[in-house]
Amino acid sequence: MKSLFPIFLIRFFSSLGDQSLVYGIPILVYQKTGSISASGFAFAIEWIPRLVAMPFSGVATDFFGPKKMLILADFSRFFITTLVGLLLLLELSNTQIIIIFGILGGAIGFFHEMAFVSFETLAPKIISQNKLAQLQSYLQGIDLGTQILAPGFAAIVLAKMTAIPFLGILSFLFLFGLLGTVLSKLIGRNISEINNVPKVSKKKLFNDITSQFYLGIKFVLKSKELIYLCAIAISMNFSIGFLLSGSAGYLKEGLHSSAYMAGYLGTIAGCIGVLGFLLIPFFLKIFTLQKLGMFGVILFFIANISIVFSKNFILFAIFYAIIFLSDGFYSVYMRTLRAKIIPQHIFSSVIGILLCINFIFMPLSGVILGIFGNSIEHFKFVLLLASLLFGIISFLSFKFLNKNT
């Protein structure tokens, strides 16, 4: 695993920059508007480009190769954050700032999905199948590690400074990731055979991409195991969407804390998540991968129900952290299982489609919060309904998965 350190470092920079925006934008929007509904709508706008990117990034990665897609993703994020930082030097209204940050979050999310799919494609190519679960746990640990740094970083910068220094630092993070990918010999050596893409006509390129996209969709629709795995992930992310978009306002209005504490909540969740990540390899030596996934789902349901009835910041923070910890447990189970199910020749295409399906309800949660989240009681009610929906879907899905995997 030591030889993979450069890849882990690139993943770290990519995830840190993206997570900083995920937590920073809702805080900034609530700060400017004082509205939970506005945060919900901004969250929805931010997620739409991500969904667009997910299926097509998989197809593009299959065709052009993960290294080229990583370079494109990091360069684009560096350029966009720098450009928006320069735009903020102009005199803008609050509404214009909210729109700009919504578009920024969507654009960064679009290219983050490209980078994510590229890393998912790299994993099975650079390590043996019997060590795949261990590698996925390390990648999950990096993602959780950025949840320690990114939310607190976003909260501190946005509380003490303006948005411009915030974007400036993010630009450097993406620049470091870009340089790491360009200079990495490890990535090129392991996947050189799919990076040497011959020159083709635009018509042939379009036909190849369309064909690969169709093969990915066809495989997903035929695989009941993938469909049930997606059902759990969809309902899980639907609930998380409410928390990410509404926590800043709920902390301020419901628990009489500060909107910036939403960032620190993410840091707390990251700390607990890393502890869980350290325990996953030990857990897998004693129990099966299936039990790890089931444990994550049960823990998520309990914490999600409990957070609705939290009466103070401490309880809210504890359950918030457990929610993201349990999401990590299920993610290791899901990633490992789908890596064994999906054929390598269409792996990226299928992953891109699965990511789109898994997160498709994220913007919907933002829209629902925007429409019905005009009060604290409404926020708690929609979160409770999302929790109950998750419980029902997870029970039915694992009933099938336990019999067929």
Short mmCIF file of C-alpha atoms in Angstrom, two decimals:
data_model
loop_
_atom_site.label_atom_id
_atom_site.label_comp_id
_atom_site.label_asym_id
_atom_site.label_seq_id
_atom_site.Cartn_x
_atom_site.Cartn_y
_atom_site.Cartn_z
CA MET A 1 0.00 0.00 0.00
CA LYS A 2 2.97 2.36 0.50
CA SER A 3 3.56 2.43 -3.27
CA LEU A 4 0.06 3.88 -3.70
CA PHE A 5 0.78 6.94 -1.54
CA PRO A 6 0.89 9.37 -4.53
CA ILE A 7 -2.58 8.21 -5.57
CA PHE A 8 -3.88 8.60 -2.02
CA LEU A 9 -2.44 12.13 -1.92
CA ILE A 10 -4.14 13.11 -5.20
CA ARG A 11 -7.44 11.71 -3.90
CA PHE A 12 -6.97 13.69 -0.68
CA PHE A 13 -6.55 17.06 -2.45
CA SER A 14 -9.49 16.34 -4.73
CA SER A 15 -11.80 15.33 -1.90
CA LEU A 16 -10.69 18.14 0.43
CA GLY A 17 -11.47 20.84 -2.12
CA ASP A 18 -14.84 19.36 -2.99
CA GLN A 19 -15.91 18.76 0.62
CA SER A 20 -14.93 22.30 1.61
CA LEU A 21 -17.41 23.63 -0.92
CA VAL A 22 -20.12 21.13 0.01
CA TYR A 23 -20.07 22.43 3.60
CA GLY A 24 -19.11 26.02 2.83
CA ILE A 25 -21.86 26.91 0.37
CA PRO A 26 -24.88 26.20 2.64
CA ILE A 27 -23.24 28.20 5.44
CA LEU A 28 -22.56 31.10 3.10
CA VAL A 29 -26.09 31.05 1.64
CA TYR A 30 -27.73 30.98 5.07
CA GLN A 31 -25.42 33.77 6.25
CA LYS A 32 -26.54 35.96 3.35
CA THR A 33 -30.28 35.11 3.41
CA GLY A 34 -31.11 33.81 6.90
CA SER A 35 -33.37 31.23 5.22
CA ILE A 36 -33.32 27.42 5.47
CA SER A 37 -35.42 27.29 2.30
CA ALA A 38 -32.81 29.31 0.38
CA SER A 39 -30.12 26.88 1.52
CA GLY A 40 -32.26 24.00 0.25
CA PHE A 41 -32.73 25.53 -3.20
CA ALA A 42 -29.01 26.37 -3.45
CA PHE A 43 -28.19 22.77 -2.50
CA ALA A 44 -30.49 21.49 -5.26
CA ILE A 45 -28.87 23.73 -7.89
CA GLU A 46 -25.44 22.61 -6.73
CA TRP A 47 -26.26 18.91 -7.18
CA ILE A 48 -27.86 18.96 -10.64
CA PRO A 49 -24.53 19.26 -12.56
CA ARG A 50 -23.11 16.45 -10.43
CA LEU A 51 -25.89 14.15 -11.60
CA VAL A 52 -25.32 15.13 -15.22
CA ALA A 53 -21.62 14.31 -14.88
CA MET A 54 -21.98 10.91 -13.23
CA PRO A 55 -23.07 8.68 -16.15
CA PHE A 56 -21.08 10.51 -18.84
CA SER A 57 -17.90 10.68 -16.78
CA GLY A 58 -17.91 6.90 -16.56
CA VAL A 59 -18.24 6.51 -20.32
CA ALA A 60 -15.57 9.16 -20.93
CA THR A 61 -13.19 7.44 -18.50
CA ASP A 62 -13.63 4.12 -20.31
CA PHE A 63 -12.76 5.78 -23.60
CA PHE A 64 -10.09 8.35 -22.76
CA GLY A 65 -8.54 6.70 -19.70
CA PRO A 66 -8.59 7.70 -16.01
CA LYS A 67 -5.35 9.71 -16.07
CA LYS A 68 -6.55 12.09 -18.78
CA MET A 69 -9.89 12.52 -17.02
CA LEU A 70 -8.13 13.26 -13.72
CA ILE A 71 -6.04 15.96 -15.41
CA LEU A 72 -9.15 17.50 -17.01
CA ALA A 73 -11.04 17.46 -13.69
CA ASP A 74 -8.28 19.07 -11.63
CA PHE A 75 -7.44 21.71 -14.24
CA SER A 76 -11.11 22.67 -14.65
CA ARG A 77 -11.66 22.99 -10.89
CA PHE A 78 -8.51 25.07 -10.51
CA PHE A 79 -9.60 27.39 -13.33
CA ILE A 80 -13.23 27.75 -12.14
CA THR A 81 -12.41 28.53 -8.51
CA THR A 82 -9.80 31.08 -9.61
CA LEU A 83 -12.28 32.70 -12.01
CA VAL A 84 -15.06 32.96 -9.41
CA GLY A 85 -12.61 34.40 -6.89
CA LEU A 86 -11.79 37.17 -9.39
CA LEU A 87 -15.50 37.79 -10.07
CA LEU A 88 -16.10 38.32 -6.36
CA LEU A 89 -13.74 41.29 -6.48
CA LEU A 90 -16.57 43.13 -8.28
CA GLU A 91 -19.49 44.70 -6.43
CA LEU A 92 -22.24 42.10 -6.37
CA SER A 93 -25.62 41.88 -4.67
CA ASN A 94 -26.42 39.12 -2.20
CA THR A 95 -28.61 37.42 -4.79
CA GLN A 96 -25.80 37.46 -7.34
CA ILE A 97 -23.36 36.01 -4.80
CA ILE A 98 -25.80 33.17 -3.99
CA ILE A 99 -26.25 32.39 -7.69
CA ILE A 100 -22.51 32.48 -8.32
CA PHE A 101 -21.81 30.09 -5.44
CA GLY A 102 -24.60 27.79 -6.55
CA ILE A 103 -23.11 27.59 -10.05
CA LEU A 104 -19.63 27.20 -8.56
CA GLY A 105 -20.73 24.27 -6.40
CA GLY A 106 -22.38 22.62 -9.39
CA ALA A 107 -19.37 23.07 -11.66
CA ILE A 108 -16.92 21.79 -9.05
CA GLY A 109 -19.23 18.89 -8.34
CA PHE A 110 -19.41 18.08 -12.07
CA PHE A 111 -15.65 17.68 -12.34
CA HIS A 112 -15.37 16.02 -8.93
CA GLU A 113 -17.54 13.17 -10.23
CA MET A 114 -15.16 12.77 -13.16
CA ALA A 115 -12.26 12.46 -10.73
CA PHE A 116 -14.22 10.08 -8.48
CA VAL A 117 -15.13 7.71 -11.33
CA SER A 118 -11.50 7.76 -12.50
CA PHE A 119 -10.32 6.66 -9.06
CA GLU A 120 -12.99 3.94 -8.94
CA THR A 121 -11.65 2.72 -12.30
CA LEU A 122 -8.06 2.76 -11.05
CA ALA A 123 -8.73 0.65 -7.96
CA PRO A 124 -9.28 -2.79 -9.57
CA LYS A 125 -6.41 -2.20 -12.04
CA ILE A 126 -3.63 -1.49 -9.55
CA ILE A 127 -4.28 -4.13 -6.90
CA SER A 128 -5.28 -7.79 -6.65
CA GLN A 129 -8.89 -8.78 -6.01
CA ASN A 130 -8.15 -10.23 -2.56
CA LYS A 131 -6.84 -6.81 -1.42
CA LEU A 132 -9.58 -4.78 -3.07
CA ALA A 133 -11.67 -4.42 0.09
CA GLN A 134 -8.60 -3.16 1.97
CA LEU A 135 -7.86 -0.59 -0.77
CA GLN A 136 -11.48 0.57 -0.80
CA SER A 137 -11.33 1.01 2.98
CA TYR A 138 -8.26 3.23 2.56
CA LEU A 139 -10.00 5.33 -0.10
CA GLN A 140 -13.07 5.56 2.12
CA GLY A 141 -10.77 6.61 4.97
CA ILE A 142 -9.32 9.42 2.85
CA ASP A 143 -12.82 10.65 2.06
CA LEU A 144 -13.72 10.54 5.74
CA GLY A 145 -10.43 12.23 6.64
CA THR A 146 -11.30 15.20 4.48
CA GLN A 147 -14.56 15.42 6.41
CA ILE A 148 -12.41 16.20 9.46
CA LEU A 149 -10.50 19.03 7.81
CA ALA A 150 -12.84 20.44 5.17
CA PRO A 151 -15.95 21.38 7.22
CA GLY A 152 -13.98 23.00 10.03
CA PHE A 153 -11.77 24.74 7.50
CA ALA A 154 -14.82 26.13 5.67
CA ALA A 155 -16.41 27.28 8.94
CA ILE A 156 -13.26 29.04 10.19
CA VAL A 157 -12.48 30.80 6.90
CA LEU A 158 -16.06 31.93 6.26
CA ALA A 159 -16.40 33.13 9.87
CA LYS A 160 -13.16 35.10 9.94
CA MET A 161 -12.52 36.00 6.30
CA THR A 162 -14.34 36.70 3.05
CA ALA A 163 -15.16 34.20 0.33
CA ILE A 164 -12.18 35.26 -1.79
CA PRO A 165 -9.43 33.78 0.46
CA PHE A 166 -11.61 30.68 0.79
CA LEU A 167 -11.64 30.20 -2.99
CA GLY A 168 -7.96 31.08 -3.28
CA ILE A 169 -6.94 28.24 -1.00
CA LEU A 170 -9.25 25.80 -2.81
CA SER A 171 -7.64 26.81 -6.12
CA PHE A 172 -4.23 25.80 -4.75
CA LEU A 173 -5.61 22.46 -3.56
CA PHE A 174 -6.85 21.64 -7.03
CA LEU A 175 -3.56 22.85 -8.51
CA PHE A 176 -1.62 20.46 -6.24
CA GLY A 177 -3.90 17.61 -7.35
CA LEU A 178 -3.35 18.53 -10.99
CA LEU A 179 0.45 18.57 -10.62
CA GLY A 180 0.37 15.26 -8.75
CA THR A 181 -1.61 13.57 -11.52
CA VAL A 182 0.52 15.00 -14.32
CA LEU A 183 3.79 13.98 -12.63
CA SER A 184 2.61 10.57 -11.37
CA LYS A 185 4.53 7.72 -13.01
CA LEU A 186 2.52 5.15 -11.05
CA ILE A 187 -0.79 6.05 -12.69
CA GLY A 188 0.68 6.06 -16.18
CA ARG A 189 2.55 2.78 -15.65
CA ASN A 190 -0.46 0.87 -14.38
CA ILE A 191 -2.98 2.01 -16.96
CA SER A 192 -0.88 2.97 -19.96
CA GLU A 193 -2.71 0.49 -22.13
CA ILE A 194 -5.98 2.46 -21.94
CA ASN A 195 -4.45 5.91 -22.16
CA ASN A 196 -3.07 5.42 -25.68
CA VAL A 197 -6.30 6.32 -27.44
CA PRO A 198 -6.16 6.34 -31.25
CA LYS A 199 -7.45 9.34 -33.19
CA VAL A 200 -11.01 8.79 -34.38
CA SER A 201 -13.67 10.80 -36.19
CA LYS A 202 -16.30 12.71 -34.22
CA LYS A 203 -19.01 10.41 -35.56
CA LYS A 204 -17.18 7.27 -34.46
CA LEU A 205 -16.40 8.87 -31.10
CA PHE A 206 -20.09 9.68 -30.57
CA ASN A 207 -21.15 6.17 -31.61
CA ASP A 208 -18.57 4.56 -29.32
CA ILE A 209 -19.60 6.68 -26.33
CA THR A 210 -23.31 6.05 -26.99
CA SER A 211 -22.70 2.32 -27.32
CA GLN A 212 -20.67 2.20 -24.09
CA PHE A 213 -23.34 4.21 -22.28
CA TYR A 214 -26.04 1.81 -23.53
CA LEU A 215 -24.05 -1.23 -22.41
CA GLY A 216 -23.69 0.30 -18.94
CA ILE A 217 -27.42 0.98 -18.58
CA LYS A 218 -28.29 -2.47 -19.93
CA PHE A 219 -26.02 -4.16 -17.40
CA VAL A 220 -27.43 -2.17 -14.46
CA LEU A 221 -31.04 -2.97 -15.41
CA LYS A 222 -30.24 -6.68 -15.67
CA SER A 223 -28.42 -6.88 -12.31
CA LYS A 224 -30.88 -7.19 -9.44
CA GLU A 225 -28.01 -7.06 -6.96
CA LEU A 226 -26.93 -3.62 -8.21
CA ILE A 227 -30.53 -2.38 -8.21
CA TYR A 228 -31.03 -3.32 -4.56
CA LEU A 229 -27.65 -1.84 -3.58
CA CYS A 230 -28.71 1.38 -5.32
CA ALA A 231 -32.08 1.42 -3.55
CA ILE A 232 -30.35 1.55 -0.17
CA ALA A 233 -27.85 4.18 -1.31
CA ILE A 234 -30.63 6.37 -2.83
CA SER A 235 -32.69 6.44 0.36
CA MET A 236 -29.56 6.98 2.45
CA ASN A 237 -28.42 9.96 0.37
CA PHE A 238 -31.95 11.37 0.33
CA SER A 239 -31.78 11.70 4.12
CA ILE A 240 -28.22 13.03 4.09
CA GLY A 241 -29.30 15.71 1.60
CA PHE A 242 -31.68 17.21 4.18
CA LEU A 243 -28.94 17.27 6.82
CA LEU A 244 -26.31 18.84 4.58
CA SER A 245 -28.58 21.58 3.26
CA GLY A 246 -30.58 22.33 6.41
CA SER A 247 -28.22 21.87 9.36
CA ALA A 248 -26.84 25.43 9.35
CA GLY A 249 -30.32 26.93 9.66
CA TYR A 250 -31.55 24.30 12.11
CA LEU A 251 -28.61 24.86 14.45
CA LYS A 252 -29.27 28.60 14.45
CA GLU A 253 -33.05 28.58 14.74
CA GLY A 254 -33.83 25.21 16.34
CA LEU A 255 -30.97 24.72 18.78
CA HIS A 256 -30.01 28.41 19.22
CA SER A 257 -26.43 27.75 18.22
CA SER A 258 -24.49 29.25 15.28
CA ALA A 259 -24.77 28.49 11.58
CA TYR A 260 -20.99 28.09 11.44
CA MET A 261 -21.27 25.16 13.83
CA ALA A 262 -22.53 23.13 10.86
CA GLY A 263 -18.93 23.10 9.68
CA TYR A 264 -17.68 21.83 13.01
CA LEU A 265 -20.38 19.15 12.91
CA GLY A 266 -18.73 17.85 9.78
CA THR A 267 -15.37 17.83 11.52
CA ILE A 268 -16.80 15.83 14.43
CA ALA A 269 -18.36 13.39 11.98
CA GLY A 270 -15.02 13.04 10.21
CA CYS A 271 -13.20 12.21 13.45
CA ILE A 272 -15.70 9.47 14.28
CA GLY A 273 -15.56 8.30 10.68
CA VAL A 274 -11.79 7.85 10.74
CA LEU A 275 -12.09 5.85 13.95
CA GLY A 276 -14.58 3.61 12.19
CA PHE A 277 -12.31 3.36 9.14
CA LEU A 278 -9.47 2.11 11.36
CA LEU A 279 -11.77 -0.58 12.72
CA ILE A 280 -13.02 -1.83 9.34
CA PRO A 281 -10.00 -4.08 8.51
CA PHE A 282 -10.27 -5.61 12.01
CA PHE A 283 -14.02 -6.04 11.60
CA LEU A 284 -13.55 -7.81 8.23
CA LYS A 285 -11.21 -10.36 9.83
CA ILE A 286 -13.93 -11.43 12.26
CA PHE A 287 -17.18 -10.86 10.37
CA THR A 288 -18.30 -11.06 6.76
CA LEU A 289 -18.55 -8.11 4.39
CA GLN A 290 -22.32 -8.65 4.32
CA LYS A 291 -22.58 -8.13 8.09
CA LEU A 292 -20.54 -4.92 7.82
CA GLY A 293 -23.05 -3.56 5.32
CA MET A 294 -26.04 -4.59 7.44
CA PHE A 295 -24.49 -3.06 10.55
CA GLY A 296 -23.98 0.23 8.72
CA VAL A 297 -27.61 0.31 7.56
CA ILE A 298 -29.05 -0.46 11.00
CA LEU A 299 -26.81 2.12 12.67
CA PHE A 300 -27.77 4.74 10.08
CA PHE A 301 -31.49 4.18 10.65
CA ILE A 302 -31.23 4.45 14.45
CA ALA A 303 -29.13 7.63 14.31
CA ASN A 304 -31.33 9.21 11.63
CA ILE A 305 -34.48 8.73 13.69
CA SER A 306 -32.78 9.89 16.89
CA ILE A 307 -31.36 13.12 15.44
CA VAL A 308 -34.89 14.41 14.78
CA PHE A 309 -35.59 14.39 18.52
CA SER A 310 -32.27 15.88 19.66
CA LYS A 311 -32.82 18.72 22.13
CA ASN A 312 -29.32 20.19 22.21
CA PHE A 313 -26.20 20.60 20.08
CA ILE A 314 -24.25 17.77 21.76
CA LEU A 315 -26.89 15.11 21.04
CA PHE A 316 -27.37 16.44 17.52
CA ALA A 317 -23.60 16.28 16.92
CA ILE A 318 -23.34 12.70 18.23
CA PHE A 319 -26.10 11.37 16.00
CA TYR A 320 -24.84 13.44 13.07
CA ALA A 321 -21.42 11.79 13.41
CA ILE A 322 -22.92 8.30 13.68
CA ILE A 323 -24.92 8.88 10.49
CA PHE A 324 -21.77 9.54 8.46
CA LEU A 325 -19.87 6.73 10.20
CA SER A 326 -22.56 4.21 9.26
CA ASP A 327 -22.66 5.57 5.72
CA GLY A 328 -18.94 4.75 5.49
CA PHE A 329 -19.54 1.15 6.65
CA TYR A 330 -22.17 0.62 4.00
CA SER A 331 -20.02 2.29 1.31
CA VAL A 332 -17.15 -0.19 1.81
CA TYR A 333 -19.62 -3.06 1.50
CA MET A 334 -21.30 -1.59 -1.59
CA ARG A 335 -18.06 -0.63 -3.38
CA THR A 336 -16.46 -4.02 -2.83
CA LEU A 337 -19.54 -5.97 -3.90
CA ARG A 338 -20.12 -3.98 -7.09
CA ALA A 339 -16.42 -4.26 -8.03
CA LYS A 340 -16.88 -8.04 -8.03
CA ILE A 341 -20.11 -7.89 -10.02
CA ILE A 342 -19.25 -5.44 -12.82
CA PRO A 343 -17.12 -6.63 -15.79
CA GLN A 344 -13.90 -4.65 -16.26
CA HIS A 345 -14.54 -3.67 -19.90
CA ILE A 346 -17.61 -1.58 -18.94
CA PHE A 347 -16.66 -0.87 -15.32
CA SER A 348 -16.35 2.93 -15.58
CA SER A 349 -19.57 3.27 -17.59
CA VAL A 350 -21.54 1.25 -15.05
CA ILE A 351 -19.99 3.11 -12.10
CA GLY A 352 -20.90 6.46 -13.63
CA ILE A 353 -24.51 5.36 -14.10
CA LEU A 354 -24.67 3.89 -10.58
CA LEU A 355 -23.36 7.12 -9.05
CA CYS A 356 -26.02 9.08 -10.91
CA ILE A 357 -28.73 6.73 -9.65
CA ASN A 358 -27.37 6.69 -6.08
CA PHE A 359 -27.38 10.47 -5.75
CA ILE A 360 -30.40 11.32 -7.89
CA PHE A 361 -32.52 12.21 -4.86
CA MET A 362 -29.94 14.63 -3.45
CA PRO A 363 -31.26 17.66 -5.39
CA LEU A 364 -34.81 16.48 -4.72
CA SER A 365 -34.17 16.70 -0.98
CA GLY A 366 -32.97 20.28 -1.54
CA VAL A 367 -36.11 21.16 -3.51
CA ILE A 368 -38.38 19.61 -0.85
CA LEU A 369 -36.56 21.52 1.86
CA GLY A 370 -36.83 24.69 -0.21
CA ILE A 371 -40.60 24.27 -0.52
CA PHE A 372 -41.49 22.92 2.93
CA GLY A 373 -38.48 23.98 5.05
CA ASN A 374 -39.80 27.40 6.03
CA SER A 375 -39.97 26.36 9.68
CA ILE A 376 -38.02 24.16 12.08
CA GLU A 377 -40.96 21.80 12.59
CA HIS A 378 -41.26 21.26 8.85
CA PHE A 379 -37.54 20.51 8.62
CA LYS A 380 -37.85 17.86 11.36
CA PHE A 381 -40.95 16.37 9.74
CA VAL A 382 -39.41 15.84 6.29
CA LEU A 383 -36.26 14.39 7.88
CA LEU A 384 -38.37 11.93 9.89
CA LEU A 385 -40.26 10.82 6.77
CA ALA A 386 -36.97 10.32 4.92
CA SER A 387 -35.69 8.18 7.82
CA LEU A 388 -38.77 5.93 7.77
CA LEU A 389 -38.52 5.56 3.99
CA PHE A 390 -34.88 4.50 4.35
CA GLY A 391 -35.79 1.87 6.96
CA ILE A 392 -38.44 0.26 4.76
CA ILE A 393 -36.30 0.22 1.60
CA SER A 394 -33.22 -1.13 3.42
CA PHE A 395 -35.17 -3.96 5.04
CA LEU A 396 -36.63 -5.11 1.70
CA SER A 397 -33.31 -4.75 -0.13
CA PHE A 398 -31.21 -6.72 2.35
CA LYS A 399 -33.87 -9.40 2.39
CA PHE A 400 -33.02 -10.02 -1.26
CA LEU A 401 -29.25 -9.45 -0.98
CA ASN A 402 -28.88 -11.93 1.89
CA LYS A 403 -30.40 -14.65 -0.28
CA ASN A 404 -28.58 -13.90 -3.53
CA THR A 405 -25.04 -12.66 -2.73
#
